[in-house]
XYZ file of C-alpha atoms in Angstrom:
665
model
C -4.939 -29.731 1.129
C -8.397 -30.884 2.201
C -7.070 -31.499 5.699
C -5.710 -27.984 5.868
C -8.938 -26.479 4.588
C -10.919 -28.324 7.215
C -8.940 -26.655 9.988
C -10.667 -23.377 9.229
C -14.280 -24.555 9.095
C -14.893 -22.917 12.470
C -18.321 -22.761 14.034
C -19.429 -19.486 15.524
C -19.503 -19.327 19.319
C -20.529 -16.610 21.724
C -17.447 -16.781 23.953
C -14.899 -15.539 21.421
C -17.099 -12.703 20.172
C -16.194 -10.730 23.288
C -12.668 -10.183 21.958
C -13.990 -8.861 18.666
C -16.311 -6.217 20.089
C -14.718 -5.322 23.415
C -12.606 -2.533 21.959
C -15.700 -0.518 21.130
C -16.602 -0.153 24.799
C -14.023 2.588 25.285
C -15.776 4.696 22.681
C -18.724 5.244 24.999
C -16.734 7.630 27.218
C -14.850 10.816 26.449
C -11.892 10.830 24.097
C -8.794 11.103 26.284
C -5.077 10.497 26.240
C -5.758 7.078 27.751
C -8.274 6.066 25.089
C -5.984 7.307 22.314
C -3.002 5.435 23.758
C -5.124 2.292 23.646
C -5.888 2.953 19.976
C -2.163 2.996 19.175
C -2.032 -0.810 19.421
C -5.699 -1.704 18.839
C -5.540 -3.405 15.445
C -9.033 -4.838 15.868
C -10.388 -1.323 16.117
C -9.181 -0.586 12.589
C -11.877 -2.884 11.241
C -14.715 -0.738 12.629
C -15.632 2.599 11.121
C -14.771 5.221 13.768
C -17.411 6.281 16.251
C -17.512 9.092 17.095
C -16.571 10.007 13.558
C -13.619 12.250 12.733
C -11.465 13.502 9.885
C -7.676 13.243 9.819
C -5.709 15.996 8.085
C -2.219 17.474 8.033
C -0.583 20.855 8.483
C 2.857 21.045 6.876
C 5.551 23.367 5.550
C 4.811 22.478 1.896
C 5.625 25.082 -0.765
C 2.666 27.480 -0.888
C 3.410 28.211 -4.558
C 1.840 24.838 -5.374
C -1.734 26.025 -5.829
C -3.182 23.737 -8.497
C -2.110 21.196 -11.137
C -1.729 24.107 -13.557
C 0.166 26.388 -11.161
C 3.553 25.296 -9.774
C 2.112 21.940 -8.773
C 5.570 20.446 -8.185
C 7.062 23.470 -6.400
C 9.740 22.209 -4.069
C 10.679 24.882 -1.529
C 8.987 22.933 1.260
C 10.849 24.397 4.225
C 9.984 27.246 6.556
C 6.363 27.934 5.607
C 3.830 28.622 8.351
C 0.270 29.833 8.788
C 1.546 33.151 10.142
C 3.903 34.775 12.624
C 2.765 36.030 16.030
C 4.429 38.233 18.603
C 4.153 36.884 22.121
C 6.078 37.889 25.249
C 8.683 39.690 23.169
C 9.398 36.770 20.835
C 8.269 35.715 17.375
C 6.334 32.469 17.210
C 5.849 30.678 13.902
C 2.390 29.122 13.808
C 2.504 25.596 12.409
C -1.063 24.607 13.289
C -4.186 26.410 14.427
C -7.515 24.634 14.371
C -10.783 24.374 16.306
C -11.718 21.264 18.259
C -12.737 18.855 19.381
C -9.704 16.999 18.116
C -6.297 15.478 18.784
C -2.767 15.731 17.460
C -1.747 12.216 16.436
C 1.721 12.755 14.918
C 4.375 15.458 14.591
C 7.373 15.030 12.276
C 10.361 17.199 11.370
C 13.593 16.799 9.441
C 15.369 19.522 11.389
C 13.505 20.420 14.597
C 14.339 23.935 15.691
C 13.533 26.227 18.576
C 11.087 25.752 21.407
C 7.850 24.034 20.460
C 4.745 25.293 22.230
C 1.332 23.656 22.133
C -1.609 25.805 23.231
C -4.995 24.166 23.682
C -8.516 25.372 24.421
C -7.715 29.067 23.802
C -5.266 29.188 26.697
C -2.471 31.758 26.602
C -0.233 29.320 28.471
C 1.170 26.376 26.516
C 0.309 22.921 27.776
C 3.654 21.739 26.375
C 6.753 23.922 26.118
C 9.910 22.092 25.121
C 12.892 22.194 22.789
C 11.436 20.670 19.648
C 14.301 18.201 19.344
C 13.642 16.923 22.886
C 9.915 16.462 22.324
C 10.332 14.740 18.953
C 13.489 12.916 19.975
C 12.148 10.941 22.940
C 13.816 13.089 25.614
C 10.724 14.846 26.986
C 9.825 13.476 30.454
C 7.090 10.860 30.166
C 7.271 10.554 26.356
C 10.149 8.122 25.776
C 11.356 6.215 22.734
C 9.904 4.670 20.653
C 6.781 6.806 21.173
C 9.082 9.578 19.968
C 12.520 9.398 18.408
C 14.881 10.078 15.522
C 15.066 7.440 12.794
C 17.329 7.937 9.751
C 17.363 11.698 10.330
C 13.562 11.933 10.709
C 12.103 13.038 14.057
C 8.672 11.648 14.958
C 6.310 12.127 17.893
C 3.370 9.717 18.074
C 2.064 10.655 21.517
C -1.578 11.841 21.219
C -2.563 15.303 22.450
C -6.369 15.689 22.636
C -8.108 19.055 22.944
C -11.746 19.987 23.492
C -11.952 23.486 21.978
C -8.855 24.390 19.970
C -5.181 23.718 19.361
C -2.288 25.881 18.199
C 1.296 24.706 17.682
C 4.204 27.142 17.335
C 7.983 27.342 17.388
C 10.069 30.378 18.230
C 12.533 29.567 15.461
C 11.784 29.251 11.751
C 13.445 27.517 8.844
C 12.446 23.894 9.408
C 10.372 21.173 7.761
C 7.345 19.856 9.620
C 4.133 17.828 9.521
C 1.369 17.918 12.132
C -1.274 15.216 11.698
C -4.500 15.746 13.600
C -8.046 14.505 14.030
C -11.145 16.675 14.142
C -14.090 14.929 15.789
C -17.729 15.497 14.963
C -19.311 18.398 16.809
C -20.413 17.548 20.319
C -17.830 14.817 20.886
C -16.680 14.767 24.499
C -12.913 15.210 24.723
C -10.811 15.413 27.857
C -7.991 17.821 26.984
C -4.371 16.913 27.625
C -2.475 18.287 30.608
C 0.989 17.462 31.876
C -0.302 16.281 35.224
C -1.989 13.343 33.443
C 1.387 11.809 32.590
C 2.001 10.494 36.106
C -1.219 8.471 36.143
C -0.545 7.283 32.594
C 2.908 5.861 33.368
C 1.799 2.181 33.447
C -0.101 2.606 30.177
C 2.826 4.389 28.548
C 5.250 1.714 29.736
C 3.060 -1.029 28.282
C 2.882 0.893 25.005
C 6.672 1.246 24.951
C 7.020 -2.517 25.415
C 4.666 -3.280 22.526
C 6.157 -0.741 20.129
C 9.667 -1.927 21.004
C 8.838 -5.541 20.120
C 5.729 -5.442 17.919
C 6.190 -8.976 16.661
C 4.763 -10.156 19.996
C 1.833 -7.724 19.956
C -0.657 -10.358 18.763
C -0.617 -13.884 20.122
C -2.339 -17.133 19.125
C -6.103 -17.128 18.799
C -8.828 -18.600 20.976
C -8.432 -21.996 19.310
C -4.643 -21.909 19.034
C -2.641 -21.597 15.854
C -3.623 -23.739 12.870
C -0.434 -24.920 11.170
C -0.007 -25.456 7.444
C 2.662 -26.692 5.044
C 2.335 -26.859 1.284
C 4.242 -26.787 -1.995
C 3.178 -24.879 -5.100
C 4.734 -25.786 -8.433
C 5.212 -23.442 -11.402
C 1.846 -22.370 -12.776
C -0.039 -23.980 -9.907
C -2.433 -22.384 -7.450
C -3.819 -23.366 -4.044
C -7.075 -22.454 -2.322
C -8.264 -22.446 1.327
C -11.760 -21.690 2.579
C -12.996 -20.503 5.965
C -16.512 -19.915 7.184
C -17.788 -17.224 9.492
C -18.745 -14.994 10.971
C -15.104 -14.969 12.018
C -11.888 -12.975 11.736
C -8.316 -13.729 10.778
C -6.236 -12.146 13.536
C -2.710 -13.393 12.850
C -0.692 -15.146 10.182
C 2.890 -16.380 10.038
C 4.528 -17.556 6.798
C 7.902 -19.091 5.993
C 9.023 -19.443 2.383
C 11.378 -22.017 0.930
C 12.662 -21.653 -2.631
C 15.785 -21.792 -4.762
C 15.642 -17.993 -4.977
C 13.462 -16.526 -2.231
C 13.624 -13.009 -3.671
C 12.110 -14.228 -6.940
C 9.669 -16.485 -5.105
C 8.288 -13.719 -2.913
C 7.476 -11.649 -5.999
C 6.177 -14.540 -8.138
C 3.767 -16.004 -5.536
C 0.593 -13.903 -5.635
C -1.754 -13.833 -2.636
C -5.472 -13.300 -3.203
C -8.153 -13.170 -0.527
C -11.887 -12.976 -1.150
C -14.138 -11.975 1.741
C -17.893 -12.505 1.387
C -17.661 -12.623 -2.398
C -15.413 -9.556 -2.761
C -11.764 -9.945 -3.735
C -10.177 -7.392 -1.428
C -6.573 -8.628 -1.302
C -4.289 -9.170 -4.295
C -0.536 -8.717 -4.032
C 2.736 -10.595 -4.444
C 3.430 -12.353 -1.165
C 6.580 -10.430 -0.254
C 5.052 -7.077 -1.162
C 1.976 -7.869 0.929
C 4.205 -8.319 3.981
C 5.468 -4.766 3.599
C 8.974 -5.105 2.210
C 9.984 -6.091 -1.288
C 11.659 -7.605 -3.053
C 13.144 -10.354 -0.925
C 13.637 -10.872 2.791
C 14.323 -7.488 4.380
C 14.022 -7.608 8.166
C 11.866 -5.061 9.970
C 9.419 -5.115 12.874
C 6.179 -3.253 12.258
C 3.048 -3.449 14.359
C 0.735 -4.912 11.679
C 3.408 -6.533 9.491
C 7.039 -7.564 9.650
C 9.691 -10.108 8.753
C 12.757 -11.536 10.446
C 16.259 -12.063 9.085
C 15.474 -15.796 9.000
C 12.590 -15.136 6.619
C 9.667 -15.483 9.025
C 6.923 -13.082 7.907
C 4.052 -12.118 10.182
C 0.727 -10.355 9.660
C -1.361 -8.794 12.446
C -3.941 -7.019 10.280
C -7.381 -7.896 11.656
C -9.635 -9.324 8.921
C -13.277 -9.956 9.857
C -15.827 -11.494 7.492
C -19.488 -12.387 7.701
C -19.911 -15.625 5.714
C -16.866 -16.961 3.896
C -13.197 -16.204 3.247
C -11.195 -17.733 0.399
C -7.392 -17.572 0.448
C -5.647 -18.301 -2.856
C -1.971 -18.529 -3.774
C -0.746 -18.654 -7.376
C 2.807 -19.329 -8.517
C 3.731 -17.245 -11.559
C 7.388 -18.293 -11.272
C 9.476 -21.073 -12.792
C 10.388 -22.894 -9.573
C 8.506 -24.781 -6.892
C 7.919 -22.804 -3.710
C 7.188 -24.281 -0.284
C 5.174 -22.387 2.312
C 4.696 -23.196 5.977
C 3.368 -21.327 8.962
C 0.379 -20.697 11.185
C -2.969 -18.981 10.862
C -5.073 -17.760 13.779
C -8.811 -17.340 13.323
C -11.349 -16.293 15.948
C -15.118 -16.007 16.008
C -16.333 -12.456 15.514
C -19.837 -11.068 15.515
C -20.434 -9.147 12.287
C -22.099 -5.760 12.814
C -23.049 -2.837 10.572
C -19.903 -0.932 11.583
C -17.515 -3.736 10.554
C -15.338 -3.336 7.468
C -13.465 -5.698 5.172
C -9.676 -5.584 4.968
C -8.148 -4.511 1.636
C -4.575 -4.779 0.331
C -3.907 -4.197 -3.363
C -0.698 -3.925 -5.400
C 0.314 -2.203 -8.576
C 3.621 -1.799 -10.383
C 4.881 0.270 -13.275
C 8.155 -0.207 -15.110
C 10.558 2.051 -17.004
C 8.796 5.177 -15.794
C 10.641 8.295 -17.054
C 11.494 10.847 -14.386
C 10.359 13.698 -16.627
C 7.822 15.066 -16.963
C 7.014 14.975 -13.258
C 3.792 13.153 -12.438
C 1.517 12.409 -9.505
C 1.915 8.638 -9.246
C -1.186 7.064 -7.791
C -1.013 4.846 -4.711
C -4.748 4.364 -4.199
C -8.111 5.364 -5.632
C -10.901 3.950 -3.472
C -14.635 4.523 -3.406
C -17.008 3.712 -0.600
C -16.873 4.134 3.145
C -13.665 3.159 4.849
C -10.378 3.956 6.566
C -6.908 4.203 5.014
C -4.296 2.463 7.193
C -0.995 2.296 5.343
C 1.237 1.714 2.373
C 4.396 -0.168 1.379
C 6.449 1.145 -1.539
C 9.377 -0.254 -3.516
C 11.498 1.442 -6.164
C 14.315 0.344 -8.469
C 16.617 3.330 -8.949
C 19.415 2.986 -11.563
C 21.410 5.966 -10.256
C 22.588 7.267 -6.896
C 20.562 10.460 -7.221
C 17.695 10.920 -4.787
C 14.455 9.585 -6.202
C 11.982 10.784 -3.557
C 11.729 14.564 -3.548
C 8.025 14.221 -4.351
C 5.258 15.114 -1.890
C 2.259 13.050 -0.850
C -1.126 14.471 -1.841
C -4.146 12.887 -0.168
C -7.697 13.823 -1.130
C -10.671 12.726 0.974
C -14.368 12.780 0.049
C -14.177 14.896 -3.077
C -11.541 17.411 -1.958
C -10.165 19.453 -4.849
C -7.014 20.362 -2.897
C -5.256 17.714 -0.793
C -5.814 17.761 2.962
C -2.419 16.054 3.267
C 0.233 17.921 1.242
C 3.699 16.737 2.196
C 7.276 17.898 1.937
C 9.067 14.876 0.463
C 8.604 11.159 -0.017
C 11.003 10.206 2.769
C 9.286 12.734 5.031
C 5.990 10.915 4.521
C 7.710 7.677 5.510
C 9.072 9.294 8.656
C 12.735 9.716 7.821
C 14.577 12.645 6.195
C 17.372 14.002 4.020
C 17.108 11.057 1.569
C 19.067 9.094 4.156
C 20.136 5.698 2.717
C 20.243 3.867 6.052
C 17.896 1.079 7.090
C 15.671 1.613 10.113
C 12.679 -0.048 11.682
C 9.856 1.174 13.917
C 6.416 -0.163 14.736
C 4.768 2.419 12.446
C 7.312 3.028 9.676
C 10.473 1.507 8.250
C 13.074 1.484 5.503
C 13.845 -2.256 5.463
C 15.910 -2.196 2.283
C 18.224 0.322 0.651
C 20.931 -1.209 -1.487
C 23.286 1.680 -2.171
C 25.701 3.132 -2.814
C 23.691 6.221 -2.025
C 20.121 5.753 -3.199
C 21.063 3.447 -6.059
C 19.406 0.055 -6.336
C 16.305 -1.329 -4.712
C 14.710 0.562 -1.849
C 11.716 -0.520 0.225
C 9.817 1.723 2.651
C 6.517 1.525 4.508
C 4.262 3.453 6.845
C 1.306 2.206 8.853
C -1.410 4.681 9.859
C -2.718 3.358 13.167
C -3.505 6.373 15.351
C -3.214 8.577 12.259
C -5.585 6.465 10.142
C -7.627 8.467 7.632
C -11.395 7.815 7.459
C -13.400 8.526 4.305
C -17.124 8.338 3.652
C -17.265 8.553 -0.167
C -13.837 8.329 -1.752
C -10.112 8.425 -1.081
C -7.236 9.308 -3.395
C -3.524 9.098 -2.581
C -0.947 10.425 -5.057
C 2.815 10.670 -4.584
C 4.811 12.995 -6.793
C 7.523 11.324 -8.865
C 10.174 14.017 -8.324
C 13.641 12.607 -9.082
C 16.857 14.611 -9.004
C 18.016 12.862 -12.175
C 16.018 14.164 -15.112
C 17.079 11.507 -17.622
C 16.612 8.106 -16.032
C 13.790 5.592 -15.700
C 12.616 3.817 -12.554
C 10.458 0.831 -11.626
C 7.906 1.343 -8.857
C 5.519 -0.886 -6.922
C 3.088 -0.120 -4.134
C 0.741 -1.969 -1.787
C -2.037 0.109 -0.241
C -3.808 -1.093 2.910
C -7.300 0.045 3.873
C -10.601 -1.082 5.342
C -13.966 -0.510 3.693
C -17.590 -1.439 4.052
C -18.850 -4.174 1.698
C -19.451 -2.923 -1.825
C -16.466 -0.566 -1.956
C -14.440 -0.352 -5.175
C -10.899 0.590 -6.174
C -8.822 1.281 -9.279
C -6.469 -1.714 -9.137
C -6.264 -4.148 -12.050
C -5.813 -7.925 -11.713
C -2.179 -9.010 -11.493
C -0.725 -10.678 -14.601
C 2.346 -12.889 -14.934
C 4.318 -10.133 -16.667
C 3.629 -7.753 -13.772
C 5.577 -9.806 -11.235
C 8.752 -10.363 -13.263
C 11.643 -9.026 -11.188
C 13.702 -6.807 -13.468
C 17.502 -6.969 -13.001
C 19.285 -3.855 -11.782
C 22.001 -2.374 -14.013
C 25.465 -2.431 -12.479
C 26.444 0.891 -10.984
C 29.891 2.236 -11.844
C 31.147 5.049 -9.618
C 32.480 7.914 -11.768
C 35.756 9.544 -10.769
C 37.409 12.633 -12.202
C 40.987 11.806 -13.182
C 43.467 13.422 -10.833
C 40.804 14.698 -8.431
C 41.582 15.138 -4.739
C 38.247 14.000 -3.336
C 36.697 16.380 -0.807
C 35.286 13.550 1.298
C 38.788 12.074 1.672
C 40.462 15.243 2.940
C 41.673 15.434 6.525
C 39.543 17.807 8.608
C 41.974 19.859 10.684
C 39.298 21.793 12.561
C 35.610 22.466 12.117
C 32.765 24.274 13.860
C 29.743 22.009 13.784
C 29.483 18.792 11.793
C 31.209 17.815 8.549
C 31.087 14.340 7.054
C 30.961 12.553 3.684
C 27.561 12.409 2.011
C 26.749 10.202 -0.931
C 25.377 12.072 -3.924
C 24.989 10.807 -7.446
C 26.738 12.688 -10.220
C 29.702 13.723 -8.089
C 33.227 12.423 -8.491
C 33.478 9.305 -6.372
C 29.753 9.553 -5.757
C 30.271 11.609 -2.585
C 31.228 15.040 -1.302
C 32.362 16.542 1.995
C 29.199 17.976 3.544
C 29.478 20.683 6.218
C 25.895 20.764 7.336
C 25.155 21.443 11.009
C 26.043 23.696 13.894
C 27.748 26.543 12.062
C 27.076 30.276 11.852
C 28.652 33.283 10.128
C 32.292 33.528 11.100
C 32.762 29.802 11.693
C 35.588 28.005 9.906
C 36.307 24.550 8.549
C 39.956 23.843 7.713
C 41.028 20.959 5.453
C 44.472 19.584 4.725
C 45.655 18.478 1.282
C 48.910 17.703 -0.504
C 50.437 18.313 -3.932
C 52.501 16.074 -6.249
C 55.505 18.197 -5.318
C 56.188 21.687 -4.010
C 55.516 24.411 -6.548
C 53.032 26.795 -8.058
C 49.634 25.369 -9.029
C 46.388 26.546 -10.496
C 43.719 25.296 -8.062
C 40.339 24.253 -9.439
C 37.427 22.991 -7.343
C 33.917 21.673 -7.775
C 31.149 22.101 -5.218
C 27.541 21.287 -4.474
C 24.899 24.020 -4.453
C 21.427 24.007 -2.846
C 18.774 26.197 -1.248
C 20.205 25.754 2.254
C 23.846 26.368 1.289
C 25.632 29.560 2.321
C 28.073 32.181 1.109
C 31.642 31.187 1.955
C 35.105 32.673 1.685
C 37.758 30.162 0.639
C 41.447 30.616 1.416
C 44.485 28.493 0.594
C 47.456 28.670 2.926
C 46.088 31.912 4.342
C 45.509 33.618 0.975
C 41.915 34.352 -0.041
C 40.794 32.474 -3.149
C 39.018 35.407 -4.771
C 35.759 36.815 -3.459
C 33.222 34.919 -1.320
C 31.227 32.362 -3.312
C 27.434 32.103 -3.071
C 26.470 28.418 -3.138
C 22.704 29.025 -3.129
C 20.603 27.285 -5.773
C 16.858 26.536 -5.660
C 17.582 22.851 -6.332
C 20.507 20.635 -5.400
C 23.038 20.875 -8.211
C 26.748 20.328 -8.705
C 28.552 23.510 -9.658
C 30.759 23.901 -12.678
C 34.469 23.728 -12.003
C 35.585 26.945 -10.294
C 39.097 28.388 -10.699
C 40.194 29.485 -7.236
C 43.480 31.023 -8.387
C 47.182 30.218 -8.512
C 48.989 29.376 -5.271
C 52.352 28.257 -3.959
C 51.783 24.780 -2.507
C 53.857 22.455 -0.368
C 54.095 18.757 -0.992
C 52.267 18.165 2.297
C 50.244 20.155 4.785
C 48.458 22.712 2.613
C 45.322 24.191 4.173
C 42.015 24.990 2.534
C 40.010 27.169 4.941
C 36.277 27.691 4.429
C 34.694 30.566 6.367
C 30.936 31.148 6.628
C 30.209 34.694 5.439
C 26.411 34.591 5.255
C 23.637 33.399 2.974
C 21.649 34.478 -0.045
C 18.430 36.328 0.797
C 16.502 33.468 -0.842
C 18.362 30.736 1.022
C 17.345 28.734 4.054
C 19.825 30.034 6.613
C 21.620 26.762 7.280
C 24.969 27.928 5.792
C 25.804 24.490 4.407
C 28.824 23.776 2.231
C 29.739 20.840 -0.006
C 33.127 20.139 -1.615
C 33.229 17.561 -4.403
C 36.907 17.700 -5.332
C 40.059 19.784 -5.883
C 42.185 19.639 -9.045
C 45.779 20.872 -9.162
C 47.333 21.938 -12.458
C 50.978 23.071 -12.599
C 51.139 26.793 -13.382
C 53.055 27.710 -16.510
């Protein structure tokens, strides 16, 4: 170990300091699209408190009934809320954002982009961007390609920056959608060059370089000035290891490979601690620190990631003035081997530099009721929040993440970030249980079926980092569809702060890192049920497909969810044990965006239209549709959209769990 430690006793030189401070040169000119594009991959810049200073806040469609912790604090109708409606050129525009400058939009997200999005800047009556929202957020707008924008697991994200000198207003000419708009507001007097479309041509080389980096972020940071310093070590049960480095210097890159009998257990039982200049600012299980836990779950983020082969990389920039101490402790029962590289460069320490922080906490057997604001981070001091990685053990298939993020900065009594759902914060949507990866956000693990099992998600705030001067608080609502289960949760928060900052994390104990086993999931099935998701679709307007949902027979239903309008029909084919007269019973799903539908069997209406609206997602009781003459094969269940409840989001959705046939007496 002494040989390894000696590799990092690096003397300070003047040559390498250029790389540490060069990024600040761009701050001397006006804020522009070009300077903001550079920030999107400038991980060194995260370690300096922003100059010129700015705040970062969010407009969203959150439920306006949530006014205070004592007044509908967990209200959940988070769709279709706007600042106001405006009439312009004979159309209604729904105002999503309206704010004075100088500033910049740094992210736009939606679960269901709708209408034409218009962005007006600097009090102009003519929009600087006018595009179908799905094109702009989906990477189809000319000059703003994937992965700067794109759809990932049903979430639509635009990360292209849009600066403005005086003001900015964002509208759509169609309502009824979920949205976030994240934006900076710079200190008064900051010079900003406002965005215009004609800038895109000159920016093409910069945009192309950005696309290359975001498409393969593992290569974004290369070896340091002195080359990579390799290490290899073994840590037995109960043992710990320690490395020291002397500065002023900065860790710019780390690569780690883990060998163990059970790597999933090893990555939770090995705890990483880093002390910079006498302050312990990093403490987390090794796998959690690398942004995806438990186990090896491949994803490629800009600051962190891991490969399918188990190679984990870290690009967070970590400067220090005098000394850094890296410690690893094995709380497990097996020996663990670690190998990899560490890149360190000289870095001149200045008054604007900040120390890197990454802290972990976990809580087990947390009941889903009553609902709570589960804390991700409480920090005091002067710093910048840059990301989070979250893991949950969910014993049921029900959606666990209906809760909204609430972020409070510098003593705010109401959050300046109030979200619309946990998955929305992480950049996806509709509780979609499909893995995805992007440079700024990912869902590296989701076991299934549905949302059962272990899920891991992360989001890195690079351009949308959130500065704070006194304190920072990040809560996430625990809002689970299942009211009677318990979950395990763990989170790593990432931030930078000036020396002397404090946080609310407690030291990690051996019992904290024990990996609890998941209970086996047994899919319930109603005896004799003809499953909706297994029926043959004869014809359909729009999109119908199976959707996993806990609590339903077979754990799924047939979900008719996109592209339909009143008058549209979906026809399904089903059989019977034999020809004859049957009482037909059915069970459905109900929700706030479900419609009113007329059901008919073999051309005969099954009673009156049924209203499937409900404020929350719920399975209906069994519904008797009537008695019908059925054939052994080729019976048709037709579902016609009639309309929607006045309280409903006008999406006209429909969900069929199952049909039961009982011989009529």
